[in-house]
Amino acid sequence: MKLESRALQVLERIGIRRGQTVLNFGCGSGTYSIPAAKIVGEQGRVYALDKDKEASDELMQKAESTGLRNIERMETSRKLEIELTDESVDVVLLFDVFHSYYFSQASDRRRLLGEIYRIMKPSALMSVWPKHMKSETEDEIKNANFHLGEELSEMLIHEDRDLEKGKILNFRKGSRNKEEQ
Ligand SMILES: C[S@@+](CC[C@H](N)C(=O)[O-])C[C@H]1O[C@@H](n2cnc3c(N)ncnc32)[C@H](O)[C@@H]1O
């Protein structure tokens, strides 16, 4: 199966839908941003954010050659601030990025989670591929006022080329108890 159709299937299973606004944090060169843009369509938008300029240049070239106009490249900030307004995003993708190689300090991980929480709509989801992530980091996400909704087992694309089995964790805002009340 072509890698792009695999990525499309994964993103549809996660719950990305037409018309939605997606932030792909640490997007790389387009493995998931291009299929996400195809799913959300012209009425939707994919914000693609990566500190690696070469990777995001490559992504924008792919978007142009595919005729996709709904991907917007975002600048990164050293302070880990995300330049999006409060409660404006339906889905945040955190694939193979939320781990100690990129975020060695717990304080940076907390700051990023706080920013993601701020920009997520109340009903939004944050979808994490916890590749290289330690179990404490999963606890950090829960401590940042998210709860684990679904857990999906999928074949995922690593480093733009290899397929490997992995799990996806879909988190929602708030503690589970609050949602059930
Ligand atoms: C292993 S790659 C994963 C790429 C993509 N999410 C995927 O699954 O195909 C991690 C990416 O996160 C980016 N990244 C790491 N820390 C970042 C930060 N603080 N801000 C923005 N991008 C970051 C890296 O530049 C790299 O492109």
PDB file of C-alpha atoms and ligand atoms in Angstrom:
ATOM      1  CA  MET A   1       0.000   0.000   0.000  1.00  0.00           C
ATOM      2  CA  LYS A   2       1.263   3.459  -0.837  1.00  0.00           C
ATOM      3  CA  LEU A   3       2.469   5.315   2.239  1.00  0.00           C
ATOM      4  CA  GLU A   4       0.138   8.224   1.583  1.00  0.00           C
ATOM      5  CA  SER A   5      -2.961   6.036   1.579  1.00  0.00           C
ATOM      6  CA  ARG A   6      -1.758   4.462   4.832  1.00  0.00           C
ATOM      7  CA  ALA A   7      -1.385   7.935   6.367  1.00  0.00           C
ATOM      8  CA  LEU A   8      -4.877   8.883   5.115  1.00  0.00           C
ATOM      9  CA  GLN A   9      -6.372   5.799   6.759  1.00  0.00           C
ATOM     10  CA  VAL A  10      -4.616   6.480  10.040  1.00  0.00           C
ATOM     11  CA  LEU A  11      -5.771  10.100  10.138  1.00  0.00           C
ATOM     12  CA  GLU A  12      -9.356   9.150   9.303  1.00  0.00           C
ATOM     13  CA  ARG A  13      -9.348   6.534  12.070  1.00  0.00           C
ATOM     14  CA  ILE A  14      -7.999   9.106  14.508  1.00  0.00           C
ATOM     15  CA  GLY A  15     -11.054  11.201  13.714  1.00  0.00           C
ATOM     16  CA  ILE A  16      -9.906  13.999  11.378  1.00  0.00           C
ATOM     17  CA  ARG A  17     -12.873  15.210   9.319  1.00  0.00           C
ATOM     18  CA  ARG A  18     -13.667  17.547   6.419  1.00  0.00           C
ATOM     19  CA  GLY A  19     -13.717  21.230   7.372  1.00  0.00           C
ATOM     20  CA  GLN A  20     -11.600  20.862  10.502  1.00  0.00           C
ATOM     21  CA  THR A  21      -8.613  22.890  11.634  1.00  0.00           C
ATOM     22  CA  VAL A  22      -5.546  20.799  12.409  1.00  0.00           C
ATOM     23  CA  LEU A  23      -2.209  21.755  13.944  1.00  0.00           C
ATOM     24  CA  ASN A  24       0.592  19.359  13.052  1.00  0.00           C
ATOM     25  CA  PHE A  25       3.252  20.207  15.629  1.00  0.00           C
ATOM     26  CA  GLY A  26       6.704  18.949  14.547  1.00  0.00           C
ATOM     27  CA  CYS A  27       5.222  18.170  11.150  1.00  0.00           C
ATOM     28  CA  GLY A  28       8.419  17.188   9.308  1.00  0.00           C
ATOM     29  CA  SER A  29       8.311  17.186   5.514  1.00  0.00           C
ATOM     30  CA  GLY A  30       4.712  16.201   4.879  1.00  0.00           C
ATOM     31  CA  THR A  31       4.085  12.529   5.693  1.00  0.00           C
ATOM     32  CA  TYR A  32       0.941  13.407   7.632  1.00  0.00           C
ATOM     33  CA  SER A  33       0.311  17.075   6.746  1.00  0.00           C
ATOM     34  CA  ILE A  34      -0.421  16.414   3.053  1.00  0.00           C
ATOM     35  CA  PRO A  35      -2.983  13.651   3.750  1.00  0.00           C
ATOM     36  CA  ALA A  36      -4.480  15.735   6.596  1.00  0.00           C
ATOM     37  CA  ALA A  37      -4.952  18.631   4.157  1.00  0.00           C
ATOM     38  CA  LYS A  38      -6.673  16.292   1.690  1.00  0.00           C
ATOM     39  CA  ILE A  39      -9.087  15.109   4.394  1.00  0.00           C
ATOM     40  CA  VAL A  40     -10.023  18.548   5.766  1.00  0.00           C
ATOM     41  CA  GLY A  41     -10.482  19.922   2.241  1.00  0.00           C
ATOM     42  CA  GLU A  42     -10.821  23.505   1.092  1.00  0.00           C
ATOM     43  CA  GLN A  43     -12.987  24.531   4.015  1.00  0.00           C
ATOM     44  CA  GLY A  44     -10.442  23.216   6.486  1.00  0.00           C
ATOM     45  CA  ARG A  45      -6.892  24.171   7.325  1.00  0.00           C
ATOM     46  CA  VAL A  46      -3.677  22.463   8.386  1.00  0.00           C
ATOM     47  CA  TYR A  47      -1.182  24.527  10.342  1.00  0.00           C
ATOM     48  CA  ALA A  48       2.220  22.961   9.839  1.00  0.00           C
ATOM     49  CA  LEU A  49       4.845  23.862  12.396  1.00  0.00           C
ATOM     50  CA  ASP A  50       8.426  22.636  12.428  1.00  0.00           C
ATOM     51  CA  LYS A  51      11.676  24.158  13.627  1.00  0.00           C
ATOM     52  CA  ASP A  52      13.516  22.522  10.726  1.00  0.00           C
ATOM     53  CA  LYS A  53      13.220  24.991   7.862  1.00  0.00           C
ATOM     54  CA  GLU A  54      14.385  22.486   5.239  1.00  0.00           C
ATOM     55  CA  ALA A  55      11.660  20.049   6.273  1.00  0.00           C
ATOM     56  CA  SER A  56       8.939  22.683   6.116  1.00  0.00           C
ATOM     57  CA  ASP A  57      10.284  23.994   2.769  1.00  0.00           C
ATOM     58  CA  GLU A  58       9.986  20.470   1.415  1.00  0.00           C
ATOM     59  CA  LEU A  59       6.452  20.200   2.766  1.00  0.00           C
ATOM     60  CA  MET A  60       5.393  23.472   1.149  1.00  0.00           C
ATOM     61  CA  GLN A  61       6.893  22.398  -2.185  1.00  0.00           C
ATOM     62  CA  LYS A  62       4.908  19.155  -2.023  1.00  0.00           C
ATOM     63  CA  ALA A  63       1.761  21.126  -1.150  1.00  0.00           C
ATOM     64  CA  GLU A  64       2.286  23.411  -4.128  1.00  0.00           C
ATOM     65  CA  SER A  65       2.910  20.578  -6.574  1.00  0.00           C
ATOM     66  CA  THR A  66      -0.195  18.771  -5.274  1.00  0.00           C
ATOM     67  CA  GLY A  67      -2.279  21.932  -5.628  1.00  0.00           C
ATOM     68  CA  LEU A  68      -3.112  22.085  -1.921  1.00  0.00           C
ATOM     69  CA  ARG A  69      -3.741  25.606  -0.679  1.00  0.00           C
ATOM     70  CA  ASN A  70      -4.983  24.820   2.803  1.00  0.00           C
ATOM     71  CA  ILE A  71      -1.627  24.193   4.478  1.00  0.00           C
ATOM     72  CA  GLU A  72      -0.188  27.122   6.350  1.00  0.00           C
ATOM     73  CA  ARG A  73       3.392  27.021   7.524  1.00  0.00           C
ATOM     74  CA  MET A  74       3.891  28.416  11.006  1.00  0.00           C
ATOM     75  CA  GLU A  75       6.976  29.919  12.553  1.00  0.00           C
ATOM     76  CA  THR A  76       8.362  28.340  15.686  1.00  0.00           C
ATOM     77  CA  SER A  77       9.049  30.300  18.784  1.00  0.00           C
ATOM     78  CA  ARG A  78      11.855  29.537  21.202  1.00  0.00           C
ATOM     79  CA  LYS A  79       9.457  30.228  24.007  1.00  0.00           C
ATOM     80  CA  LEU A  80       7.221  27.428  22.767  1.00  0.00           C
ATOM     81  CA  GLU A  81       4.378  29.789  22.103  1.00  0.00           C
ATOM     82  CA  ILE A  82       1.957  28.788  19.360  1.00  0.00           C
ATOM     83  CA  GLU A  83       0.623  31.744  17.404  1.00  0.00           C
ATOM     84  CA  LEU A  84      -2.968  30.617  17.236  1.00  0.00           C
ATOM     85  CA  THR A  85      -5.927  31.992  19.128  1.00  0.00           C
ATOM     86  CA  ASP A  86      -7.560  30.300  22.120  1.00  0.00           C
ATOM     87  CA  GLU A  87      -9.901  27.395  21.364  1.00  0.00           C
ATOM     88  CA  SER A  88      -9.396  27.554  17.598  1.00  0.00           C
ATOM     89  CA  VAL A  89      -8.142  24.066  16.683  1.00  0.00           C
ATOM     90  CA  ASP A  90     -10.037  20.760  16.296  1.00  0.00           C
ATOM     91  CA  VAL A  91      -7.101  18.351  16.158  1.00  0.00           C
ATOM     92  CA  VAL A  92      -3.467  18.603  17.264  1.00  0.00           C
ATOM     93  CA  LEU A  93      -1.062  15.990  15.944  1.00  0.00           C
ATOM     94  CA  LEU A  94       1.984  15.282  18.094  1.00  0.00           C
ATOM     95  CA  PHE A  95       3.605  12.466  16.170  1.00  0.00           C
ATOM     96  CA  ASP A  96       7.050  11.240  17.188  1.00  0.00           C
ATOM     97  CA  VAL A  97       8.053  14.578  18.664  1.00  0.00           C
ATOM     98  CA  PHE A  98       6.940  14.731  22.300  1.00  0.00           C
ATOM     99  CA  HIS A  99       9.906  12.969  23.852  1.00  0.00           C
ATOM    100  CA  SER A 100      13.192  13.746  25.544  1.00  0.00           C
ATOM    101  CA  TYR A 101      15.259  13.934  22.342  1.00  0.00           C
ATOM    102  CA  TYR A 102      13.446  17.143  21.382  1.00  0.00           C
ATOM    103  CA  PHE A 103      12.084  18.156  24.784  1.00  0.00           C
ATOM    104  CA  SER A 104      14.652  17.206  27.381  1.00  0.00           C
ATOM    105  CA  GLN A 105      13.261  19.531  30.063  1.00  0.00           C
ATOM    106  CA  ALA A 106       9.998  18.658  31.799  1.00  0.00           C
ATOM    107  CA  SER A 107       9.316  22.409  32.066  1.00  0.00           C
ATOM    108  CA  ASP A 108       9.372  22.702  28.230  1.00  0.00           C
ATOM    109  CA  ARG A 109       7.024  19.749  27.888  1.00  0.00           C
ATOM    110  CA  ARG A 110       4.647  21.370  30.400  1.00  0.00           C
ATOM    111  CA  ARG A 111       4.800  24.690  28.562  1.00  0.00           C
ATOM    112  CA  LEU A 112       4.044  23.054  25.221  1.00  0.00           C
ATOM    113  CA  LEU A 113       1.119  21.108  26.669  1.00  0.00           C
ATOM    114  CA  GLY A 114      -0.224  24.329  28.178  1.00  0.00           C
ATOM    115  CA  GLU A 115      -0.093  26.029  24.780  1.00  0.00           C
ATOM    116  CA  ILE A 116      -1.758  23.087  23.073  1.00  0.00           C
ATOM    117  CA  TYR A 117      -4.484  23.063  25.713  1.00  0.00           C
ATOM    118  CA  ARG A 118      -5.078  26.777  25.190  1.00  0.00           C
ATOM    119  CA  ILE A 119      -5.539  26.547  21.403  1.00  0.00           C
ATOM    120  CA  MET A 120      -7.728  23.421  21.457  1.00  0.00           C
ATOM    121  CA  LYS A 121     -11.500  23.816  21.168  1.00  0.00           C
ATOM    122  CA  PRO A 122     -13.330  22.260  24.131  1.00  0.00           C
ATOM    123  CA  SER A 123     -14.264  19.235  21.989  1.00  0.00           C
ATOM    124  CA  ALA A 124     -10.852  18.968  20.280  1.00  0.00           C
ATOM    125  CA  LEU A 125      -8.481  16.065  20.390  1.00  0.00           C
ATOM    126  CA  MET A 126      -4.724  15.836  20.733  1.00  0.00           C
ATOM    127  CA  SER A 127      -3.441  12.763  18.970  1.00  0.00           C
ATOM    128  CA  VAL A 128      -0.048  11.523  20.122  1.00  0.00           C
ATOM    129  CA  TRP A 129       2.206   8.916  18.575  1.00  0.00           C
ATOM    130  CA  PRO A 130       4.321   8.253  21.641  1.00  0.00           C
ATOM    131  CA  LYS A 131       7.324   6.963  19.701  1.00  0.00           C
ATOM    132  CA  HIS A 132      10.399   7.071  22.003  1.00  0.00           C
ATOM    133  CA  MET A 133       8.178   8.457  24.764  1.00  0.00           C
ATOM    134  CA  LYS A 134       8.554   7.215  28.322  1.00  0.00           C
ATOM    135  CA  SER A 135       5.584   6.263  30.493  1.00  0.00           C
ATOM    136  CA  GLU A 136       6.269   9.266  32.798  1.00  0.00           C
ATOM    137  CA  THR A 137       5.654  11.516  29.801  1.00  0.00           C
ATOM    138  CA  GLU A 138       2.221   9.975  29.322  1.00  0.00           C
ATOM    139  CA  ASP A 139       1.554  10.789  32.987  1.00  0.00           C
ATOM    140  CA  GLU A 140       2.724  14.350  32.353  1.00  0.00           C
ATOM    141  CA  ILE A 141       0.033  14.684  29.687  1.00  0.00           C
ATOM    142  CA  LYS A 142      -2.626  13.521  32.136  1.00  0.00           C
ATOM    143  CA  ASN A 143      -1.267  15.910  34.771  1.00  0.00           C
ATOM    144  CA  ALA A 144      -1.653  18.748  32.253  1.00  0.00           C
ATOM    145  CA  ASN A 145      -5.438  18.248  32.448  1.00  0.00           C
ATOM    146  CA  PHE A 146      -5.930  15.874  29.515  1.00  0.00           C
ATOM    147  CA  HIS A 147      -7.530  12.460  29.675  1.00  0.00           C
ATOM    148  CA  LEU A 148      -6.926   9.488  27.452  1.00  0.00           C
ATOM    149  CA  GLY A 149      -9.902   8.770  25.188  1.00  0.00           C
ATOM    150  CA  GLU A 150      -9.135   6.158  22.545  1.00  0.00           C
ATOM    151  CA  GLU A 151      -6.001   4.113  22.041  1.00  0.00           C
ATOM    152  CA  LEU A 152      -5.488   2.820  18.487  1.00  0.00           C
ATOM    153  CA  SER A 153      -3.072   0.244  17.202  1.00  0.00           C
ATOM    154  CA  GLU A 154      -1.874   1.141  13.699  1.00  0.00           C
ATOM    155  CA  MET A 155       0.833   0.634  11.118  1.00  0.00           C
ATOM    156  CA  LEU A 156       2.590   4.010  11.138  1.00  0.00           C
ATOM    157  CA  ILE A 157       5.116   5.720   8.910  1.00  0.00           C
ATOM    158  CA  HIS A 158       8.445   6.420  10.536  1.00  0.00           C
ATOM    159  CA  GLU A 159      11.036   8.830   9.103  1.00  0.00           C
ATOM    160  CA  ASP A 160       8.966   9.282   5.903  1.00  0.00           C
ATOM    161  CA  ARG A 161       9.707   5.748   4.687  1.00  0.00           C
ATOM    162  CA  ASP A 162       9.387   2.784   7.093  1.00  0.00           C
ATOM    163  CA  LEU A 163       6.129   1.214   8.173  1.00  0.00           C
ATOM    164  CA  GLU A 164       6.008   0.018  11.743  1.00  0.00           C
ATOM    165  CA  LYS A 165       3.412  -1.023  14.256  1.00  0.00           C
ATOM    166  CA  GLY A 166       2.660   1.592  16.851  1.00  0.00           C
ATOM    167  CA  LYS A 167      -0.058   2.971  19.060  1.00  0.00           C
ATOM    168  CA  ILE A 168      -1.810   6.278  18.841  1.00  0.00           C
ATOM    169  CA  LEU A 169      -3.142   7.916  21.987  1.00  0.00           C
ATOM    170  CA  ASN A 170      -6.072  10.284  21.554  1.00  0.00           C
ATOM    171  CA  PHE A 171      -6.344  12.723  24.437  1.00  0.00           C
ATOM    172  CA  ARG A 172      -9.219  15.076  25.206  1.00  0.00           C
ATOM    173  CA  LYS A 173      -9.324  18.169  27.318  1.00  0.00           C
ATOM    174  CA  GLY A 174     -10.266  17.943  30.968  1.00  0.00           C
ATOM    175  CA  SER A 175     -10.279  15.110  33.456  1.00  0.00           C
ATOM    176  CA  ARG A 176     -12.429  12.104  32.598  1.00  0.00           C
ATOM    177  CA  ASN A 177     -14.484  12.637  35.754  1.00  0.00           C
ATOM    178  CA  LYS A 178     -15.433  16.150  34.711  1.00  0.00           C
ATOM    179  CA  GLU A 179     -16.641  14.874  31.326  1.00  0.00           C
ATOM    180  CA  GLU A 180     -18.767  12.184  32.967  1.00  0.00           C
ATOM    181  CA  GLN A 181     -20.447  14.588  35.403  1.00  0.00           C
TER     182      GLN A 181
HETATM  183  C1  LIG B   1      10.903  12.543  14.154  1.00  0.00           C
HETATM  184  S1  LIG B   1      10.284  13.932  13.313  1.00  0.00           S
HETATM  185  C2  LIG B   1       8.543  13.516  13.142  1.00  0.00           C
HETATM  186  C3  LIG B   1       7.925  14.232  11.974  1.00  0.00           C
HETATM  187  C4  LIG B   1       6.442  13.975  11.776  1.00  0.00           C
HETATM  188  N1  LIG B   1       5.677  14.374  12.956  1.00  0.00           N
HETATM  189  C5  LIG B   1       6.176  12.534  11.418  1.00  0.00           C
HETATM  190  O1  LIG B   1       5.677  11.785  12.280  1.00  0.00           O
HETATM  191  O2  LIG B   1       6.465  12.164  10.291  1.00  0.00           O
HETATM  192  C6  LIG B   1      10.182  15.204  14.575  1.00  0.00           C
HETATM  193  C7  LIG B   1      10.042  16.604  14.019  1.00  0.00           C
HETATM  194  O3  LIG B   1       9.752  17.505  15.079  1.00  0.00           O
HETATM  195  C8  LIG B   1      10.454  18.718  14.849  1.00  0.00           C
HETATM  196  N2  LIG B   1      10.593  19.426  16.123  1.00  0.00           N
HETATM  197  C9  LIG B   1      11.267  19.029  17.222  1.00  0.00           C
HETATM  198  N3  LIG B   1      11.175  19.938  18.206  1.00  0.00           N
HETATM  199  C10 LIG B   1      10.431  20.967  17.734  1.00  0.00           C
HETATM  200  C11 LIG B   1      10.012  22.216  18.261  1.00  0.00           C
HETATM  201  N4  LIG B   1      10.341  22.628  19.495  1.00  0.00           N
HETATM  202  N5  LIG B   1       9.260  23.022  17.484  1.00  0.00           N
HETATM  203  C12 LIG B   1       8.932  22.644  16.225  1.00  0.00           C
HETATM  204  N6  LIG B   1       9.310  21.472  15.667  1.00  0.00           N
HETATM  205  C13 LIG B   1      10.053  20.635  16.396  1.00  0.00           C
HETATM  206  C14 LIG B   1      11.760  18.256  14.244  1.00  0.00           C
HETATM  207  O4  LIG B   1      12.385  19.298  13.508  1.00  0.00           O
HETATM  208  C15 LIG B   1      11.310  17.100  13.352  1.00  0.00           C
HETATM  209  O5  LIG B   1      11.011  17.524  12.032  1.00  0.00           O
END
